[in-house]
JSON list of C-alpha atoms in Angstrom, two decimals:
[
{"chain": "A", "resi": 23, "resn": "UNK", "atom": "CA", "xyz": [0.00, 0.00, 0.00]},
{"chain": "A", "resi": 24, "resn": "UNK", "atom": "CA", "xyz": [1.32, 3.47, -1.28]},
{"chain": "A", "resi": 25, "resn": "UNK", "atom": "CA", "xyz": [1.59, 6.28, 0.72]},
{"chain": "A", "resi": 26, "resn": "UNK", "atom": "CA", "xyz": [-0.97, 8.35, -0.86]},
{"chain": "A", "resi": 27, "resn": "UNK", "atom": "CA", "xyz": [-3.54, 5.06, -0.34]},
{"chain": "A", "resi": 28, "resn": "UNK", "atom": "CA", "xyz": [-2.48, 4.68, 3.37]},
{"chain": "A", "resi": 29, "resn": "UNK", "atom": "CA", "xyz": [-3.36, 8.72, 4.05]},
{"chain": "A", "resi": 30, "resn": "UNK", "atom": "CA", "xyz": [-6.74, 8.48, 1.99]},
{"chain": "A", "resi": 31, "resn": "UNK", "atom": "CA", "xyz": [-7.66, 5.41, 4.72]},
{"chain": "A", "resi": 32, "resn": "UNK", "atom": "CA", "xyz": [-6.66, 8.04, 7.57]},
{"chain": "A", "resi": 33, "resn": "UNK", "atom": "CA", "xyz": [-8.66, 10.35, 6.02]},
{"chain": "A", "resi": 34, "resn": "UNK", "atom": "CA", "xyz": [-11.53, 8.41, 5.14]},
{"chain": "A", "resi": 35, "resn": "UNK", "atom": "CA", "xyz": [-11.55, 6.95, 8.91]},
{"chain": "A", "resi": 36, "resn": "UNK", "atom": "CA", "xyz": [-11.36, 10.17, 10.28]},
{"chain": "A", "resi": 37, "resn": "UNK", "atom": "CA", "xyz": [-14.89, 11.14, 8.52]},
{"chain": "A", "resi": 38, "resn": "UNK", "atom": "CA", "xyz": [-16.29, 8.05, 9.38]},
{"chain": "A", "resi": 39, "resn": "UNK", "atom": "CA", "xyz": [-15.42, 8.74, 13.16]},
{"chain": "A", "resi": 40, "resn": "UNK", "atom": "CA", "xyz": [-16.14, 12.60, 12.90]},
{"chain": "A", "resi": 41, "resn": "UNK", "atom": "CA", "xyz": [-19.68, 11.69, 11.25]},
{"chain": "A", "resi": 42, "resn": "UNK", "atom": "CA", "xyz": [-20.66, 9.11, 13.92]},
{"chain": "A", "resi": 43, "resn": "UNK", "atom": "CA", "xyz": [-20.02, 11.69, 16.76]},
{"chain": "A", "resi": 44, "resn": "UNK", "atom": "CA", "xyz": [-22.12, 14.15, 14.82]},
{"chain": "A", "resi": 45, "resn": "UNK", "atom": "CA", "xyz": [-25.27, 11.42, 14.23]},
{"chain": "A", "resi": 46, "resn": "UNK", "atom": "CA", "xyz": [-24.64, 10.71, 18.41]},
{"chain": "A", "resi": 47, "resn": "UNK", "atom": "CA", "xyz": [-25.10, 14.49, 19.17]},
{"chain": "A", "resi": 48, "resn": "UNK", "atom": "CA", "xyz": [-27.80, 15.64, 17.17]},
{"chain": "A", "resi": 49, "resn": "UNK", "atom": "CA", "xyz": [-29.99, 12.74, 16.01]},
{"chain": "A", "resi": 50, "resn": "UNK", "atom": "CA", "xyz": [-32.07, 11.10, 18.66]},
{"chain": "A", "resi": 51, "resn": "UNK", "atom": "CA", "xyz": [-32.21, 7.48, 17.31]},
{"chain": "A", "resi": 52, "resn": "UNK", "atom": "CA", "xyz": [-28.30, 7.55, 16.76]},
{"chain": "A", "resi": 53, "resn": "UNK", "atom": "CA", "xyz": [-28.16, 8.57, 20.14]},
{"chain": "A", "resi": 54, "resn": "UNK", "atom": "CA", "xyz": [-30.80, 6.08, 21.87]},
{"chain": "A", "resi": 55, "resn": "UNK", "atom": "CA", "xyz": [-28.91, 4.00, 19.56]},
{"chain": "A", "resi": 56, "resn": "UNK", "atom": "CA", "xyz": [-25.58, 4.64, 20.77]},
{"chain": "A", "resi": 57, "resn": "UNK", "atom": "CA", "xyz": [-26.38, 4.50, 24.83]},
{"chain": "A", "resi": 58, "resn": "UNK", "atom": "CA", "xyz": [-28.04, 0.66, 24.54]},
{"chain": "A", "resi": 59, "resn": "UNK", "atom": "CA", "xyz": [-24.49, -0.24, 22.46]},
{"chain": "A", "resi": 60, "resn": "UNK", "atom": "CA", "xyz": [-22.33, 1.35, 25.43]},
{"chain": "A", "resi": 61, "resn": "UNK", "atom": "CA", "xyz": [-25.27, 0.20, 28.56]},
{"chain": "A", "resi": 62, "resn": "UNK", "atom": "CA", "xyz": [-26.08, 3.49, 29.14]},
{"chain": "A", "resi": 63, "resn": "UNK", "atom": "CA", "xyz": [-29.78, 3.29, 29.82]},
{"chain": "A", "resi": 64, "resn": "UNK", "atom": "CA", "xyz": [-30.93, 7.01, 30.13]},
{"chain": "A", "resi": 65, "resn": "UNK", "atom": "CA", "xyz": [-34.79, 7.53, 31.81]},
{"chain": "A", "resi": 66, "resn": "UNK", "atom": "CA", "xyz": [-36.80, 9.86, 29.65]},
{"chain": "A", "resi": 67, "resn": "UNK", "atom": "CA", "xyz": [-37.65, 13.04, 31.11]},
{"chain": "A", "resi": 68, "resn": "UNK", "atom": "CA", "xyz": [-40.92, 13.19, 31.74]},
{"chain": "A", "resi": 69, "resn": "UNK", "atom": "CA", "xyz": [-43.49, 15.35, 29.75]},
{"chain": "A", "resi": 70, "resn": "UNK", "atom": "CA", "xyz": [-45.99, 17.43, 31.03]},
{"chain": "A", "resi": 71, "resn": "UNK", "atom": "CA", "xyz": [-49.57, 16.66, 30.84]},
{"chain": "A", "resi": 72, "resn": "UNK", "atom": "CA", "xyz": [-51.64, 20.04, 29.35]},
{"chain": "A", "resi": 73, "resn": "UNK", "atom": "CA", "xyz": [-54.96, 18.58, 30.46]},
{"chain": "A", "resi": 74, "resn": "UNK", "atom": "CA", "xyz": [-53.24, 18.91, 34.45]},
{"chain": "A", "resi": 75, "resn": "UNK", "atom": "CA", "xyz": [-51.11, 21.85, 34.13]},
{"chain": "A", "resi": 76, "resn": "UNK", "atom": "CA", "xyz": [-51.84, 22.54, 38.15]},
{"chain": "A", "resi": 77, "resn": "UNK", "atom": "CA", "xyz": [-50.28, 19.25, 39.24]},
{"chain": "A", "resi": 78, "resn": "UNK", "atom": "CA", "xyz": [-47.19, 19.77, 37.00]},
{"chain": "A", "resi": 79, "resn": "UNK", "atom": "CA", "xyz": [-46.80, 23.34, 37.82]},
{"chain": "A", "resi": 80, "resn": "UNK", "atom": "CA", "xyz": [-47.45, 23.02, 41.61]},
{"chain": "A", "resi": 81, "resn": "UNK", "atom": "CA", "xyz": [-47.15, 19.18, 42.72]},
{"chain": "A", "resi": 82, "resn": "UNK", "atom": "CA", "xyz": [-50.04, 16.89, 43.87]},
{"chain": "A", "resi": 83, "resn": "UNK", "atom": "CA", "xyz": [-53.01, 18.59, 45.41]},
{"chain": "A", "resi": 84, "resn": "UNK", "atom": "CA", "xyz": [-53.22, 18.34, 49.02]},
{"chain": "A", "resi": 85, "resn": "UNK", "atom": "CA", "xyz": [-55.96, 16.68, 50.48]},
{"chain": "A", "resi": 86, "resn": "UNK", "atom": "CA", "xyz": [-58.01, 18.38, 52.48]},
{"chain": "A", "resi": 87, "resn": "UNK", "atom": "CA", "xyz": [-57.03, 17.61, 56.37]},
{"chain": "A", "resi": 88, "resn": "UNK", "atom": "CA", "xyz": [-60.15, 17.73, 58.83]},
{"chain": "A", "resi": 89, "resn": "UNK", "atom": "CA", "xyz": [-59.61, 19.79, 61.68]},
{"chain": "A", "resi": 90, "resn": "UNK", "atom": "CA", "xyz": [-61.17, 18.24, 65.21]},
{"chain": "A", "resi": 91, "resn": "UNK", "atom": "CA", "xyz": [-62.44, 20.92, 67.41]},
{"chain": "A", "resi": 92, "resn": "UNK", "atom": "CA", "xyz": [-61.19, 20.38, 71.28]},
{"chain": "A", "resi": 93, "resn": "UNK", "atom": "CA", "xyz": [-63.42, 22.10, 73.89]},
{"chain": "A", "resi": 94, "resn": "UNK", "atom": "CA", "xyz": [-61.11, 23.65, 76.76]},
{"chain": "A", "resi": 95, "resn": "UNK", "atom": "CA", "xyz": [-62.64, 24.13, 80.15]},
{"chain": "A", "resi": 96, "resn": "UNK", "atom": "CA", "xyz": [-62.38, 27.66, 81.28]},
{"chain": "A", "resi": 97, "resn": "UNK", "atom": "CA", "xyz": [-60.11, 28.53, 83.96]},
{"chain": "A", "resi": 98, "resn": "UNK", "atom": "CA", "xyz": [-61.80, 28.91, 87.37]},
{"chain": "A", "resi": 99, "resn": "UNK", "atom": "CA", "xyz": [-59.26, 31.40, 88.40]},
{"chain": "A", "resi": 100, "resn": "UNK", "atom": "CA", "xyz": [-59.63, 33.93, 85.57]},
{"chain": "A", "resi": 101, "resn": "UNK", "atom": "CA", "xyz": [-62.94, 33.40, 86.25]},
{"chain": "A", "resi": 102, "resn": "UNK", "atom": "CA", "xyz": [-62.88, 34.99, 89.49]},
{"chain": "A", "resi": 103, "resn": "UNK", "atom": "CA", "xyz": [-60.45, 37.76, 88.76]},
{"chain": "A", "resi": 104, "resn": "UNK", "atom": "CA", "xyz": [-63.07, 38.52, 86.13]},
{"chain": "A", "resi": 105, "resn": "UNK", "atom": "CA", "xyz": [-66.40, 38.61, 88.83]},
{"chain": "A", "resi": 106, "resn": "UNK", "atom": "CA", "xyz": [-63.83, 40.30, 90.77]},
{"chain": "A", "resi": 107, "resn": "UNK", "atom": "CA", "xyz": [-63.08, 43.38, 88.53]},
{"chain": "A", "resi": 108, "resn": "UNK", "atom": "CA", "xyz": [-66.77, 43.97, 87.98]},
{"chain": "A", "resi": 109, "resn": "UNK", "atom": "CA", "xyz": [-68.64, 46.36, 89.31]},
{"chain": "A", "resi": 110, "resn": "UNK", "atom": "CA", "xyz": [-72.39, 45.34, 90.49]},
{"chain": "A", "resi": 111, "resn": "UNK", "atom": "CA", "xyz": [-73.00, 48.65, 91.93]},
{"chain": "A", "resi": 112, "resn": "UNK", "atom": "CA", "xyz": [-71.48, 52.10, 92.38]},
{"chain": "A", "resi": 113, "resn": "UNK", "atom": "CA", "xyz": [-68.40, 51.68, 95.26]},
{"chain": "A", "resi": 114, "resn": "UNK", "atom": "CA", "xyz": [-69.30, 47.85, 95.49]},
{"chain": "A", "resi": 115, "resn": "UNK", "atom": "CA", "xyz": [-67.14, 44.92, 94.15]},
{"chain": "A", "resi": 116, "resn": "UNK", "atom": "CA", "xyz": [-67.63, 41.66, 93.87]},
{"chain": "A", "resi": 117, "resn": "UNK", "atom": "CA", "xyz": [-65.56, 39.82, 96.26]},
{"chain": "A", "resi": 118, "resn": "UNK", "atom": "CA", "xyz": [-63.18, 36.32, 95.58]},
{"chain": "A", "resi": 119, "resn": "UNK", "atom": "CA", "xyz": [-64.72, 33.59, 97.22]},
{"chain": "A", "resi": 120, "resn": "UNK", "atom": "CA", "xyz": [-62.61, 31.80, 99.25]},
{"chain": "A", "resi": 121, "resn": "UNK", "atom": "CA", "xyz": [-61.50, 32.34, 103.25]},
{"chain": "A", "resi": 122, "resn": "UNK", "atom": "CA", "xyz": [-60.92, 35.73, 105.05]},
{"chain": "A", "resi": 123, "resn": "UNK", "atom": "CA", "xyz": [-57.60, 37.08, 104.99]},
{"chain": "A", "resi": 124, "resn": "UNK", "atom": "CA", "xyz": [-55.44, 36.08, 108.03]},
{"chain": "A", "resi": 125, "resn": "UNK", "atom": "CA", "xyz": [-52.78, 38.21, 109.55]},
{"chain": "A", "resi": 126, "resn": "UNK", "atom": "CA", "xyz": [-48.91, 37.69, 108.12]},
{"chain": "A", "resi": 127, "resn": "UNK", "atom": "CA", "xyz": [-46.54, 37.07, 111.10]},
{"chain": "A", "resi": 128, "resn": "UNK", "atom": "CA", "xyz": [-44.03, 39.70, 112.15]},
{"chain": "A", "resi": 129, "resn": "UNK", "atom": "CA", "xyz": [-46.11, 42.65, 110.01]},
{"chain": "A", "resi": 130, "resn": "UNK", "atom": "CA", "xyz": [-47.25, 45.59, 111.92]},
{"chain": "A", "resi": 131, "resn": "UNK", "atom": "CA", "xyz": [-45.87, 44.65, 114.84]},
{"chain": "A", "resi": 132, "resn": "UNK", "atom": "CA", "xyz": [-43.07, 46.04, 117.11]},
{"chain": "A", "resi": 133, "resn": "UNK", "atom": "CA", "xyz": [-43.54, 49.50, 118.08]},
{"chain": "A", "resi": 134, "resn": "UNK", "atom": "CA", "xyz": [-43.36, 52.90, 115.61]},
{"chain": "A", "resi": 135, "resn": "UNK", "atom": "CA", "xyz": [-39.60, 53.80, 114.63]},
{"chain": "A", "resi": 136, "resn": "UNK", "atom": "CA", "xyz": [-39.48, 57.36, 116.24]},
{"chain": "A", "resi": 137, "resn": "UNK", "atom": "CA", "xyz": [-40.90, 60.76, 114.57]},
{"chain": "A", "resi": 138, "resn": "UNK", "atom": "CA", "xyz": [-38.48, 63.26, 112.74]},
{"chain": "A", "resi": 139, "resn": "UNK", "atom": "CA", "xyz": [-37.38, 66.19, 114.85]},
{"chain": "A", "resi": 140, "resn": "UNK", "atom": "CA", "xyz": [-35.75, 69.30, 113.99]},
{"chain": "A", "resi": 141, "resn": "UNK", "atom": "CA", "xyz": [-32.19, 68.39, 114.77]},
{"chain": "A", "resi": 142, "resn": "UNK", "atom": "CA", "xyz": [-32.21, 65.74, 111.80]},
{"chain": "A", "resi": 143, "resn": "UNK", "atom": "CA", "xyz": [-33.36, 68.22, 109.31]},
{"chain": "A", "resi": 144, "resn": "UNK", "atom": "CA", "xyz": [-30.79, 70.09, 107.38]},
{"chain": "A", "resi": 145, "resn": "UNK", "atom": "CA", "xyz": [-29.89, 73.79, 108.10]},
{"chain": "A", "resi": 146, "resn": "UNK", "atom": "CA", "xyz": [-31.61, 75.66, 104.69]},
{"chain": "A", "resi": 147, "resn": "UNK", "atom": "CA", "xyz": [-31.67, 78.89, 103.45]},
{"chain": "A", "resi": 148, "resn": "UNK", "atom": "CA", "xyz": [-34.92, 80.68, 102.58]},
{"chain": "A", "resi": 149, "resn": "UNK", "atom": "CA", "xyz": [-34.92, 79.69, 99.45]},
{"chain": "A", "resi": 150, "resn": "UNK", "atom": "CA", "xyz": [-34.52, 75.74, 100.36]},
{"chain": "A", "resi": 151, "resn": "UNK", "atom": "CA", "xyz": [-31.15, 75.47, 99.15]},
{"chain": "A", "resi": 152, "resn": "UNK", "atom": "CA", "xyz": [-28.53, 73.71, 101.56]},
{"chain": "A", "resi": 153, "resn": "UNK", "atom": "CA", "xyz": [-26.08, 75.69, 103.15]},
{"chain": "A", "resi": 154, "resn": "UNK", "atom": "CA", "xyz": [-22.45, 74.59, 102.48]},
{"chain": "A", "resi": 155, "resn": "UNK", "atom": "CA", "xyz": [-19.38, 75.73, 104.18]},
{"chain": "A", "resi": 156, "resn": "UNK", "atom": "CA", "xyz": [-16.60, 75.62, 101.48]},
{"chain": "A", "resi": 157, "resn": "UNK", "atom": "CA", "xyz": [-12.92, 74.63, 102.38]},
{"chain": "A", "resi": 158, "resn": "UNK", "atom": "CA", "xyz": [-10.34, 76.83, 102.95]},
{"chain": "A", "resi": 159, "resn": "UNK", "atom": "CA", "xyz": [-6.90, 77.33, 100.96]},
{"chain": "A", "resi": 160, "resn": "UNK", "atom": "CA", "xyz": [-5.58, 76.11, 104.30]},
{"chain": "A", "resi": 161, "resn": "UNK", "atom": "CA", "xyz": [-7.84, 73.14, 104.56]},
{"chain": "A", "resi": 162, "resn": "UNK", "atom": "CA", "xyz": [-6.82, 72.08, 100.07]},
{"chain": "A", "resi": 163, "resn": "UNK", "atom": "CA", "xyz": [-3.70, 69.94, 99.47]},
{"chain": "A", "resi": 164, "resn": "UNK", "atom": "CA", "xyz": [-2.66, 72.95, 96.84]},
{"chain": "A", "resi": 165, "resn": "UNK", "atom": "CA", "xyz": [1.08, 71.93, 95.62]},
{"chain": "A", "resi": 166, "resn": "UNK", "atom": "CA", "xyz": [3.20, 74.57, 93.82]},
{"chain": "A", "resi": 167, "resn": "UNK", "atom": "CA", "xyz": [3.86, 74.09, 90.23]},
{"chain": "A", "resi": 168, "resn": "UNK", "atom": "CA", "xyz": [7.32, 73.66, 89.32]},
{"chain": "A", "resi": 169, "resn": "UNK", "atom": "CA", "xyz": [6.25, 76.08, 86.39]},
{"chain": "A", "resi": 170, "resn": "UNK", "atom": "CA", "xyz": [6.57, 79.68, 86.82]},
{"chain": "A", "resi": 171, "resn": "UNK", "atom": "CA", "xyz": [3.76, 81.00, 84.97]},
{"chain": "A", "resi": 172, "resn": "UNK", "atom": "CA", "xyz": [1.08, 77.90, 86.28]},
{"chain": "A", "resi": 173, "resn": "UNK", "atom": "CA", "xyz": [2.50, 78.80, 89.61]},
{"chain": "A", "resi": 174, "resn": "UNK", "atom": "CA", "xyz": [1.31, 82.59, 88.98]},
{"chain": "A", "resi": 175, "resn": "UNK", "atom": "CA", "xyz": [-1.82, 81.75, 87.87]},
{"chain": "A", "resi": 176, "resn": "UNK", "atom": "CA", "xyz": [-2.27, 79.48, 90.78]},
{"chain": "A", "resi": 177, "resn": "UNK", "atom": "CA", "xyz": [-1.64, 82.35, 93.34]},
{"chain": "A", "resi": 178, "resn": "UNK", "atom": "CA", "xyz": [-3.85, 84.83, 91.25]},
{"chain": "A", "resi": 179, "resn": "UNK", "atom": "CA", "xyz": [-7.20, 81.94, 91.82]},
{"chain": "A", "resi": 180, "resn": "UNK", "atom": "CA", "xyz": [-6.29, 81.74, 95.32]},
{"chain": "A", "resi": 181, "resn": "UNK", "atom": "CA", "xyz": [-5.92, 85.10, 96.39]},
{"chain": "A", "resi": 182, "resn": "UNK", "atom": "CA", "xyz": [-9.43, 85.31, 94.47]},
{"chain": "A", "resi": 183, "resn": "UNK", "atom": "CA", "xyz": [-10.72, 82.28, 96.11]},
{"chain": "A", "resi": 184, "resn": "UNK", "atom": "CA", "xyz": [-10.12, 83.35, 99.74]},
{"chain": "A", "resi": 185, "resn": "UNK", "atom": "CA", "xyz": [-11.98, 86.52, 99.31]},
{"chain": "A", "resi": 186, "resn": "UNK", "atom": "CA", "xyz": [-14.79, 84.90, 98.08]},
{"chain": "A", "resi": 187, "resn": "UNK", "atom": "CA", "xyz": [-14.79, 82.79, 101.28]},
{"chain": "A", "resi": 188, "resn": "UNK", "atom": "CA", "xyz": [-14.71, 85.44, 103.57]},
{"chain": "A", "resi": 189, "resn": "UNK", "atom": "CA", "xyz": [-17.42, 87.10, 101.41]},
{"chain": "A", "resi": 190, "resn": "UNK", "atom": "CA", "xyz": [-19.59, 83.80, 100.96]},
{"chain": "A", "resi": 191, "resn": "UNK", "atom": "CA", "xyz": [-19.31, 83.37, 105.22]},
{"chain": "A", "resi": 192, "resn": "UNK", "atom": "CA", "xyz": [-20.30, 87.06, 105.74]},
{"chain": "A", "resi": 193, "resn": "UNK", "atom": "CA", "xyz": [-22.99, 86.66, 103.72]},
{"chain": "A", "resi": 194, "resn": "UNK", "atom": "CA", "xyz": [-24.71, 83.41, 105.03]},
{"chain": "A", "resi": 195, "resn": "UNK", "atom": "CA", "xyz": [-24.84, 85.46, 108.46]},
{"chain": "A", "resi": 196, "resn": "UNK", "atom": "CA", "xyz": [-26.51, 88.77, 107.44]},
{"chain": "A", "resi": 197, "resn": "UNK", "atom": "CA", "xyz": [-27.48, 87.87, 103.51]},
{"chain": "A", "resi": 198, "resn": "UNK", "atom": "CA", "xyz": [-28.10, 91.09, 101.77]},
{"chain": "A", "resi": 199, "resn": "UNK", "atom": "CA", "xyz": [-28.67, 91.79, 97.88]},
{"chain": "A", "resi": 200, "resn": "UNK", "atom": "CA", "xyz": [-25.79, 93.64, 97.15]},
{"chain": "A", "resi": 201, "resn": "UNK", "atom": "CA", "xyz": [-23.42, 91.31, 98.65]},
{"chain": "A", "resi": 202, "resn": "UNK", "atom": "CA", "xyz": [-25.37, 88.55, 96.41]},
{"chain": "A", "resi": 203, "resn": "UNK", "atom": "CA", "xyz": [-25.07, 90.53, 93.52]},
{"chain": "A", "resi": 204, "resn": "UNK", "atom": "CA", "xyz": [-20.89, 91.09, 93.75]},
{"chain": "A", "resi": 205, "resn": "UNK", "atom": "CA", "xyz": [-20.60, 87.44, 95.56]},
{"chain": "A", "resi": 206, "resn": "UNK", "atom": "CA", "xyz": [-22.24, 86.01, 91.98]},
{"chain": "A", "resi": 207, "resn": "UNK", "atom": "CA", "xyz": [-19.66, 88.70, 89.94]},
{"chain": "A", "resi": 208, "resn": "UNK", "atom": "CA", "xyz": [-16.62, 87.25, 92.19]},
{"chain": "A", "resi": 209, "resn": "UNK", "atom": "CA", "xyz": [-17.67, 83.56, 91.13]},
{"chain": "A", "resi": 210, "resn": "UNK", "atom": "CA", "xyz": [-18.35, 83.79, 87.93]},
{"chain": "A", "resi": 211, "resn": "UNK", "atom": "CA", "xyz": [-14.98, 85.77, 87.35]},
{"chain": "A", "resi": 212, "resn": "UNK", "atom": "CA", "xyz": [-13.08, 83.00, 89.58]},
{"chain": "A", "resi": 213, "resn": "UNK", "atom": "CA", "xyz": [-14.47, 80.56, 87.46]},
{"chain": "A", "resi": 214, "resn": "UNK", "atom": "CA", "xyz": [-13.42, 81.98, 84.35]},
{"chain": "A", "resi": 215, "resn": "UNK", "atom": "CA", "xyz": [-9.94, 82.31, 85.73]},
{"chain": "A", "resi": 216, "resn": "UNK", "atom": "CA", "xyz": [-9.86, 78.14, 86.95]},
{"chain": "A", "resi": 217, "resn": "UNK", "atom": "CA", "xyz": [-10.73, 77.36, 83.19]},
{"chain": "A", "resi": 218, "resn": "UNK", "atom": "CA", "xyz": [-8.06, 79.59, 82.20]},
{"chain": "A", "resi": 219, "resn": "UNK", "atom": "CA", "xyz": [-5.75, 77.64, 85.09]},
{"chain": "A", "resi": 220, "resn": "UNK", "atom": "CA", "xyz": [-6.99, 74.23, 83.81]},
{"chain": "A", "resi": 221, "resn": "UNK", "atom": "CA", "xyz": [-5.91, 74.93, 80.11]},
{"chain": "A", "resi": 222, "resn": "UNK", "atom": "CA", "xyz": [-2.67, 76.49, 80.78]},
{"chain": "A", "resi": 223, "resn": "UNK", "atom": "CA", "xyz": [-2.14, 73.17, 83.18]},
{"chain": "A", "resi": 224, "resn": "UNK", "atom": "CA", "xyz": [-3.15, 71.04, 80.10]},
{"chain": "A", "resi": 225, "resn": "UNK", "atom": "CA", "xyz": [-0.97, 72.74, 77.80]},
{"chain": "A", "resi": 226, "resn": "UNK", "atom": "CA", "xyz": [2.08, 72.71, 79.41]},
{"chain": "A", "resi": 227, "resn": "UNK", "atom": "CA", "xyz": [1.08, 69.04, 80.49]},
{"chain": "A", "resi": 228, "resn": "UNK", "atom": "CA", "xyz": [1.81, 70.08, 84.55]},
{"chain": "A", "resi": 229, "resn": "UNK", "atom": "CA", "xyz": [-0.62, 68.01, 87.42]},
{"chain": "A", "resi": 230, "resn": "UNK", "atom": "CA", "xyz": [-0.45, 69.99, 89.84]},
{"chain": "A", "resi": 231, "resn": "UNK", "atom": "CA", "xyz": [-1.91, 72.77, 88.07]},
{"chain": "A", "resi": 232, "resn": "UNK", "atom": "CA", "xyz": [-4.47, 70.77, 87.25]},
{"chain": "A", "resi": 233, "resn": "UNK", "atom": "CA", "xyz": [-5.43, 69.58, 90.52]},
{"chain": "A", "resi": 234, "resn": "UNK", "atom": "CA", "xyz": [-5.58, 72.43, 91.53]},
{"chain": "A", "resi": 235, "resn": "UNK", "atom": "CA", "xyz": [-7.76, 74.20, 89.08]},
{"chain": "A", "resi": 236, "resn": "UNK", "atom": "CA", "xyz": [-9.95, 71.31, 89.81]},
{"chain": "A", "resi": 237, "resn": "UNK", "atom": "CA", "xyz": [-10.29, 71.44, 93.97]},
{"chain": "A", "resi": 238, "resn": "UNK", "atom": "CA", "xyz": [-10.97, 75.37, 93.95]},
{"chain": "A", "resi": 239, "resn": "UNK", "atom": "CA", "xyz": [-13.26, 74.43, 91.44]},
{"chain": "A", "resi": 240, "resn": "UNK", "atom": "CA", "xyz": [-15.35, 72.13, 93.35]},
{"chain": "A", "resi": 241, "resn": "UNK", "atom": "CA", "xyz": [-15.27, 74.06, 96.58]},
{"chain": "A", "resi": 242, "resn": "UNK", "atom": "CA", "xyz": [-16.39, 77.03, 93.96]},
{"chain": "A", "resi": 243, "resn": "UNK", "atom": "CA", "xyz": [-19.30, 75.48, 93.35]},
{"chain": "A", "resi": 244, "resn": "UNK", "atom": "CA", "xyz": [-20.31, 74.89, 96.83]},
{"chain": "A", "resi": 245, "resn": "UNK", "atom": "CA", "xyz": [-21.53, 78.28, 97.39]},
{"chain": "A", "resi": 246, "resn": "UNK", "atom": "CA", "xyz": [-24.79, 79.13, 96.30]},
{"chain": "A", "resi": 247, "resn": "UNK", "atom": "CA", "xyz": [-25.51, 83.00, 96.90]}
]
């Protein structure tokens, strides 16, 4: 066999082959054909009925279930709590049945605890608000900054702050307007100057400065004129 007849069997094999693969894909009997040869035994899909398109589209109907009624005795208790919240009559309830209430052990007994007197009550100012004796400088743990211009400012609010004292305990003996009206002034200004102390503090990143700012401050606020 010549060269030329061997490559027109290749050829001629190769559209044989090419062919049968075709006839397997795209014709049906070639291909029912072809799974029996190699045992492949395909189930058909299965087609849908147009005379029942509802059981195809949605699955079999359900049958209808039958529901059994149960009968559940009331509840005596609601009951009664019912009766009990009506009204019969204008003032009158319906009462529980059942027996009379009994007395609880170790309630009401003993005698009274002892009425308030006029010692316990806090001393007040007309106007009902407590009176509170601030602190002196004396009586505040007030360190020294080892920075010269916190250390300034610290002086400056409590030079301030012991004035106001002496002004806040002359006033809560003999309490007059006008020493109200500069007492308010005094503390408003001091706390102005204890923000300015508490920033300064915070910038230069010095605690005592800012303790301190913060114990005038509180004793500050103690005085209500």
């Amino acid at each position: 066999m010549t060269a030329r007849n061997k490559k027109i069997m290749w050829w001629s094999a190769g559209a044989i082959v090419v062919a049968l693969v075709l006839l397997y894909l795209f014709c049906p009997p070639v291909h029912k054909w072809g799974n029996t040869l190699l045992g492949r035994n395909e189930k058909e899909l299965p087609k849908p009925d147009t005379t029942k398109v509802d059981e195809f589209e949605y699955g079999r109907p359900v049958e209808e279930i039958e529901v059994e009624t149960i009968d559940v005795p009331r509840d005596s208790m609601l009951d009664s709590l019912a009766k009990a919240d009506s009204i019969l009559a204008a003032g009158l309830v319906r009462p529980l049945d059942g027996p009379p209430p009994t007395h609880v052990p170790g309630f009401g007994e003993g005698p009274l605890p002892p009425a308030p007197s006029t010692d316990a009550v806090p001393n007040t100012t007309d106007e009902g608000m407590q009176q509170v004796t601030p602190a002196t400088v004396g009586d505040l743990e007030l360190k020294p900054s080892s920075i010269a211009v916190v250390n300034n400012r610290i002086n400056m609010c409590r030079n301030k702050y012991n004035k106001l004292v002496d002004l806040y305990e002359e006033w809560a003996k003999r309490p007059t307007a006008e020493m109200q009206e500069i007492g308010i002034k005094l503390k408003e200004e001091l706390l102005t100057d204890l923000t300015m102390l508490m920033k300064l503090s915070q910038k230069h990143n010095d605690e005592e400065g800012m303790e301190a700012a913060a114990d005038l401050r509180r004793e500050v606020n103690k005085m209500n004129f």
